CSV table of C-alpha atoms in Angstrom, one decimal:
chain,number,residue,atom,x,y,z
P,1,MET,CA,77.0,103.3,103.4
P,2,PHE,CA,78.7,105.4,100.8
P,3,ASN,CA,82.2,105.1,102.4
P,4,GLY,CA,82.0,101.3,102.3
P,5,LEU,CA,80.7,101.2,98.8
P,6,TRP,CA,83.4,103.7,97.7
P,7,ALA,CA,86.0,101.4,99.2
P,8,ILE,CA,84.7,98.3,97.4
P,9,GLY,CA,84.2,100.2,94.1
P,10,THR,CA,87.8,101.4,94.1
P,11,THR,CA,88.8,97.9,95.1
P,12,GLY,CA,87.0,96.4,92.1
P,13,CYS,CA,88.6,99.1,89.9
P,14,ALA,CA,92.1,98.7,91.3
P,15,GLY,CA,91.9,94.9,91.3
P,16,MET,CA,90.9,94.7,87.7
P,17,ALA,CA,93.4,97.4,86.7
P,18,LEU,CA,96.3,95.5,88.4
P,19,GLU,CA,95.3,92.3,86.7
P,20,ILE,CA,95.4,94.0,83.3
P,21,VAL,CA,98.8,95.6,84.2
P,22,LEU,CA,100.1,92.1,85.1
P,23,ILE,CA,98.7,90.6,81.8
P,24,PHE,CA,100.2,93.3,79.7
P,25,THR,CA,103.6,93.1,81.4
P,26,PHE,CA,103.6,89.3,81.2
P,27,GLN,CA,103.2,89.6,77.5
P,28,ASN,CA,106.0,92.1,77.2
P,29,LEU,CA,108.4,90.1,79.3
P,30,TYR,CA,107.7,86.6,78.1
P,31,GLY,CA,105.9,87.0,74.8
P,32,TYR,CA,103.3,84.1,75.1
P,33,ILE,CA,100.3,85.4,76.9
P,34,TYR,CA,97.7,83.3,75.0
P,35,GLN,CA,98.8,80.0,76.4
P,36,MET,CA,99.1,81.4,80.0
P,37,ILE,CA,96.0,83.6,80.2
P,38,GLY,CA,94.0,80.9,81.9
P,39,LEU,CA,96.7,80.4,84.5
P,40,ILE,CA,96.9,84.2,85.1
P,41,VAL,CA,93.2,84.6,85.6
P,42,GLY,CA,93.1,81.4,87.6
P,43,PHE,CA,95.7,82.6,90.0
P,44,PHE,CA,94.0,85.9,90.4
P,45,MET,CA,90.6,84.2,91.2
P,46,PHE,CA,92.4,81.8,93.6
P,47,GLY,CA,93.8,84.8,95.4
P,48,LEU,CA,90.4,86.4,95.5
P,49,THR,CA,88.9,83.2,97.1
P,50,LEU,CA,91.6,82.8,99.7
P,51,GLY,CA,91.6,86.5,100.6
P,52,GLY,CA,87.9,86.5,101.1
P,53,TYR,CA,88.0,83.2,103.1
P,54,TRP,CA,90.9,84.5,105.3
P,55,ALA,CA,89.1,87.8,106.1
P,56,LYS,CA,85.8,86.0,106.8
P,57,ARG,CA,87.5,83.6,109.1
P,58,ASN,CA,89.2,86.4,111.1
P,59,ILE,CA,86.0,88.3,111.3
P,60,GLU,CA,84.3,85.3,113.0
P,61,GLN,CA,87.2,84.2,115.2
P,62,GLN,CA,88.5,87.6,116.3
P,63,ASN,CA,85.2,89.4,116.2
P,64,TRP,CA,86.4,92.3,114.0
P,65,GLN,CA,83.8,95.1,114.2
P,66,ASP,CA,85.5,98.4,113.6
P,67,ILE,CA,87.1,99.7,110.5
P,68,ARG,CA,90.7,99.2,111.5
P,69,PRO,CA,91.2,95.9,109.6
P,70,LEU,CA,89.7,97.5,106.5
P,71,VAL,CA,91.9,100.6,106.7
P,72,ILE,CA,95.0,98.3,107.1
P,73,VAL,CA,94.0,96.4,104.0
P,74,GLU,CA,93.5,99.7,102.1
P,75,ILE,CA,97.0,100.8,103.1
P,76,ILE,CA,98.4,97.4,102.0
P,77,PHE,CA,96.6,97.8,98.7
P,78,VAL,CA,98.2,101.3,98.2
P,79,ILE,CA,101.7,100.0,99.0
P,80,TYR,CA,101.3,96.9,96.8
P,81,SER,CA,100.0,99.0,93.8
P,82,ILE,CA,103.0,101.4,94.0
P,83,LEU,CA,105.6,98.6,94.5
P,84,LEU,CA,104.2,96.3,91.8
P,85,PRO,CA,106.3,97.7,88.9
P,86,PHE,CA,109.5,97.3,91.0
P,87,LEU,CA,108.5,93.7,91.9
P,88,ILE,CA,107.9,92.9,88.2
P,89,ARG,CA,111.3,94.4,87.3
P,90,LEU,CA,112.9,92.4,90.1
P,91,LEU,CA,111.5,89.2,88.7
P,92,ASN,CA,112.9,90.1,85.3
P,93,ILE,CA,116.5,90.2,86.6
P,94,SER,CA,118.2,86.9,85.9
P,95,GLY,CA,121.7,85.5,86.4
P,96,GLY,CA,124.1,84.7,83.6
P,97,GLY,CA,125.3,81.5,82.0
P,98,PHE,CA,124.0,78.2,83.4
P,99,ALA,CA,121.8,79.9,86.0
P,100,GLU,CA,120.1,82.1,83.5
P,101,LYS,CA,118.6,79.1,81.6
P,102,TYR,CA,116.8,77.6,84.7
P,103,PHE,CA,116.0,81.1,86.1
P,104,ALA,CA,114.2,81.9,82.8
P,105,LEU,CA,112.2,78.7,83.1
P,106,ILE,CA,110.8,79.4,86.5
P,107,MET,CA,110.2,83.1,86.2
P,108,PRO,CA,106.8,83.0,84.5
P,109,TYR,CA,105.6,80.8,87.3
P,110,LEU,CA,107.1,83.0,90.0
P,111,TYR,CA,105.3,85.8,88.3
P,112,MET,CA,102.0,84.1,89.2
P,113,LEU,CA,102.8,85.0,92.8
P,114,LEU,CA,102.3,88.7,91.9
P,115,VAL,CA,99.0,87.8,90.3
P,116,PHE,CA,98.0,85.8,93.3
P,117,GLY,CA,99.0,88.7,95.6
P,118,ALA,CA,96.8,91.2,93.7
P,119,GLY,CA,93.9,88.8,93.9
P,120,PHE,CA,94.4,88.0,97.6
P,121,ILE,CA,94.5,91.7,98.7
P,122,THR,CA,91.4,92.4,96.5
P,123,GLY,CA,89.5,89.4,98.1
P,124,LEU,CA,90.3,90.6,101.6
P,125,GLU,CA,88.0,93.7,101.3
P,126,PHE,CA,84.7,92.0,100.4
P,127,PRO,CA,84.0,90.4,103.8
P,128,LEU,CA,85.4,93.4,105.6
P,129,VAL,CA,83.2,95.9,103.8
P,130,SER,CA,80.2,93.7,104.1
P,131,ASN,CA,80.7,93.2,107.8
P,132,MET,CA,81.1,96.9,108.3
P,133,LEU,CA,77.8,97.7,106.5
P,134,ILE,CA,75.9,94.9,108.2
P,135,GLY,CA,77.2,96.3,111.5
P,136,LYS,CA,75.5,99.6,110.6
P,137,GLN,CA,72.1,97.8,110.6
P,138,TYR,CA,71.8,97.3,106.8
P,139,GLY,CA,70.2,94.0,105.8
P,140,SER,CA,72.5,91.2,104.6
P,141,ALA,CA,70.6,90.9,101.3
P,142,THR,CA,70.9,94.7,100.7
P,143,VAL,CA,74.6,94.7,101.6
P,144,ALA,CA,75.3,91.7,99.3
P,145,GLY,CA,73.5,93.3,96.4
P,146,TRP,CA,75.1,96.7,96.8
P,147,VAL,CA,78.6,95.3,97.3
P,148,ASP,CA,78.4,93.0,94.3
P,149,ALA,CA,77.0,95.8,92.0
P,150,THR,CA,79.5,98.3,93.2
P,151,ASP,CA,82.4,95.9,92.7
P,152,HIS,CA,81.3,95.1,89.2
P,153,LEU,CA,80.9,98.8,88.4
P,154,GLY,CA,84.4,99.5,89.6
P,155,ALA,CA,85.9,96.6,87.8
P,156,CYS,CA,84.2,97.8,84.6
P,157,GLY,CA,85.8,101.2,85.0
P,158,GLY,CA,89.1,99.7,85.9
P,159,SER,CA,89.3,97.4,82.9
P,160,LEU,CA,88.0,100.1,80.5
P,161,PHE,CA,90.3,102.9,81.4
P,162,THR,CA,93.4,100.8,82.2
P,163,GLY,CA,93.5,99.0,78.9
P,164,THR,CA,92.4,101.9,76.7
P,165,LEU,CA,93.9,105.0,78.4
P,166,LEU,CA,96.2,104.5,81.3
P,167,LEU,CA,98.6,101.9,80.1
P,168,PRO,CA,99.0,103.3,76.5
P,169,LEU,CA,99.3,106.9,77.6
P,170,ALA,CA,101.0,106.7,81.0
P,171,GLY,CA,102.9,103.4,81.1
P,172,VAL,CA,103.1,100.8,83.9
P,173,TYR,CA,104.8,102.8,86.6
P,174,GLN,CA,102.4,105.8,86.4
P,175,THR,CA,99.4,103.5,86.0
P,176,CYS,CA,100.2,101.6,89.2
P,177,PHE,CA,100.9,104.9,91.0
P,178,ILE,CA,97.4,106.2,89.9
P,179,ILE,CA,95.9,103.0,91.2
P,180,GLY,CA,97.6,103.5,94.5
P,181,LEU,CA,96.3,107.1,94.7
P,182,LEU,CA,92.8,105.8,94.0
P,183,LYS,CA,93.0,103.3,96.9
P,184,LEU,CA,94.5,106.1,99.0
P,185,SER,CA,91.4,108.2,98.4
P,186,SER,CA,89.1,105.4,99.7
P,187,CYS,CA,91.4,104.9,102.8
P,188,ILE,CA,91.3,108.6,103.6
P,189,PHE,CA,87.5,108.8,103.0
P,190,LEU,CA,87.0,105.8,105.4
P,191,LEU,CA,89.1,107.5,108.1
P,192,PHE,CA,87.4,110.9,107.6
P,193,THR,CA,83.9,109.6,107.8
P,194,HIS,CA,84.8,107.4,110.8
P,195,ILE,CA,86.3,110.4,112.7
P,196,ARG,CA,83.3,112.6,111.8
P,197,ASN,CA,80.8,110.1,113.0
P,198,ASP,CA,82.6,109.5,116.3
């Protein structure tokens, strides 16, 4: 059970950390976070919902039973975390003159796609981890309780350390790289325990 819970704990931590990174960088780029905070949180939660729904639907339709889909999502999470600062920088590049005015108007809303992406990838993992643990003969109530508790514990750590330590001391690029390394650790751990148990 521990490998699945480690995956979901790091997911909760990384998901919350990326959301805080996105909130901080939005404030730095556009300067009006307070009127947009509801939209940012809403897009993240919308991504969580759709990610969870999409993963659950594929589990049911394609009968996913092994850890391969979970490992793939872990790898995607690593890549997204490391690429996120560059994607933010890309969205901040605008044209000149006439184009710049309209580009600047839509950029804050295009930025929400990055928020949605972080939520979507985070949401993918919950059904995958739950399905993996239930497949190991753990009861659904036990799995739901452990997954929920571990996610909240990870999210607590992610929000605490990202806002108070990582971003102020390391900056956006290094923080996202550390988040990527955290998710890489859970990916490697999943593969290691899977190979050892086979």
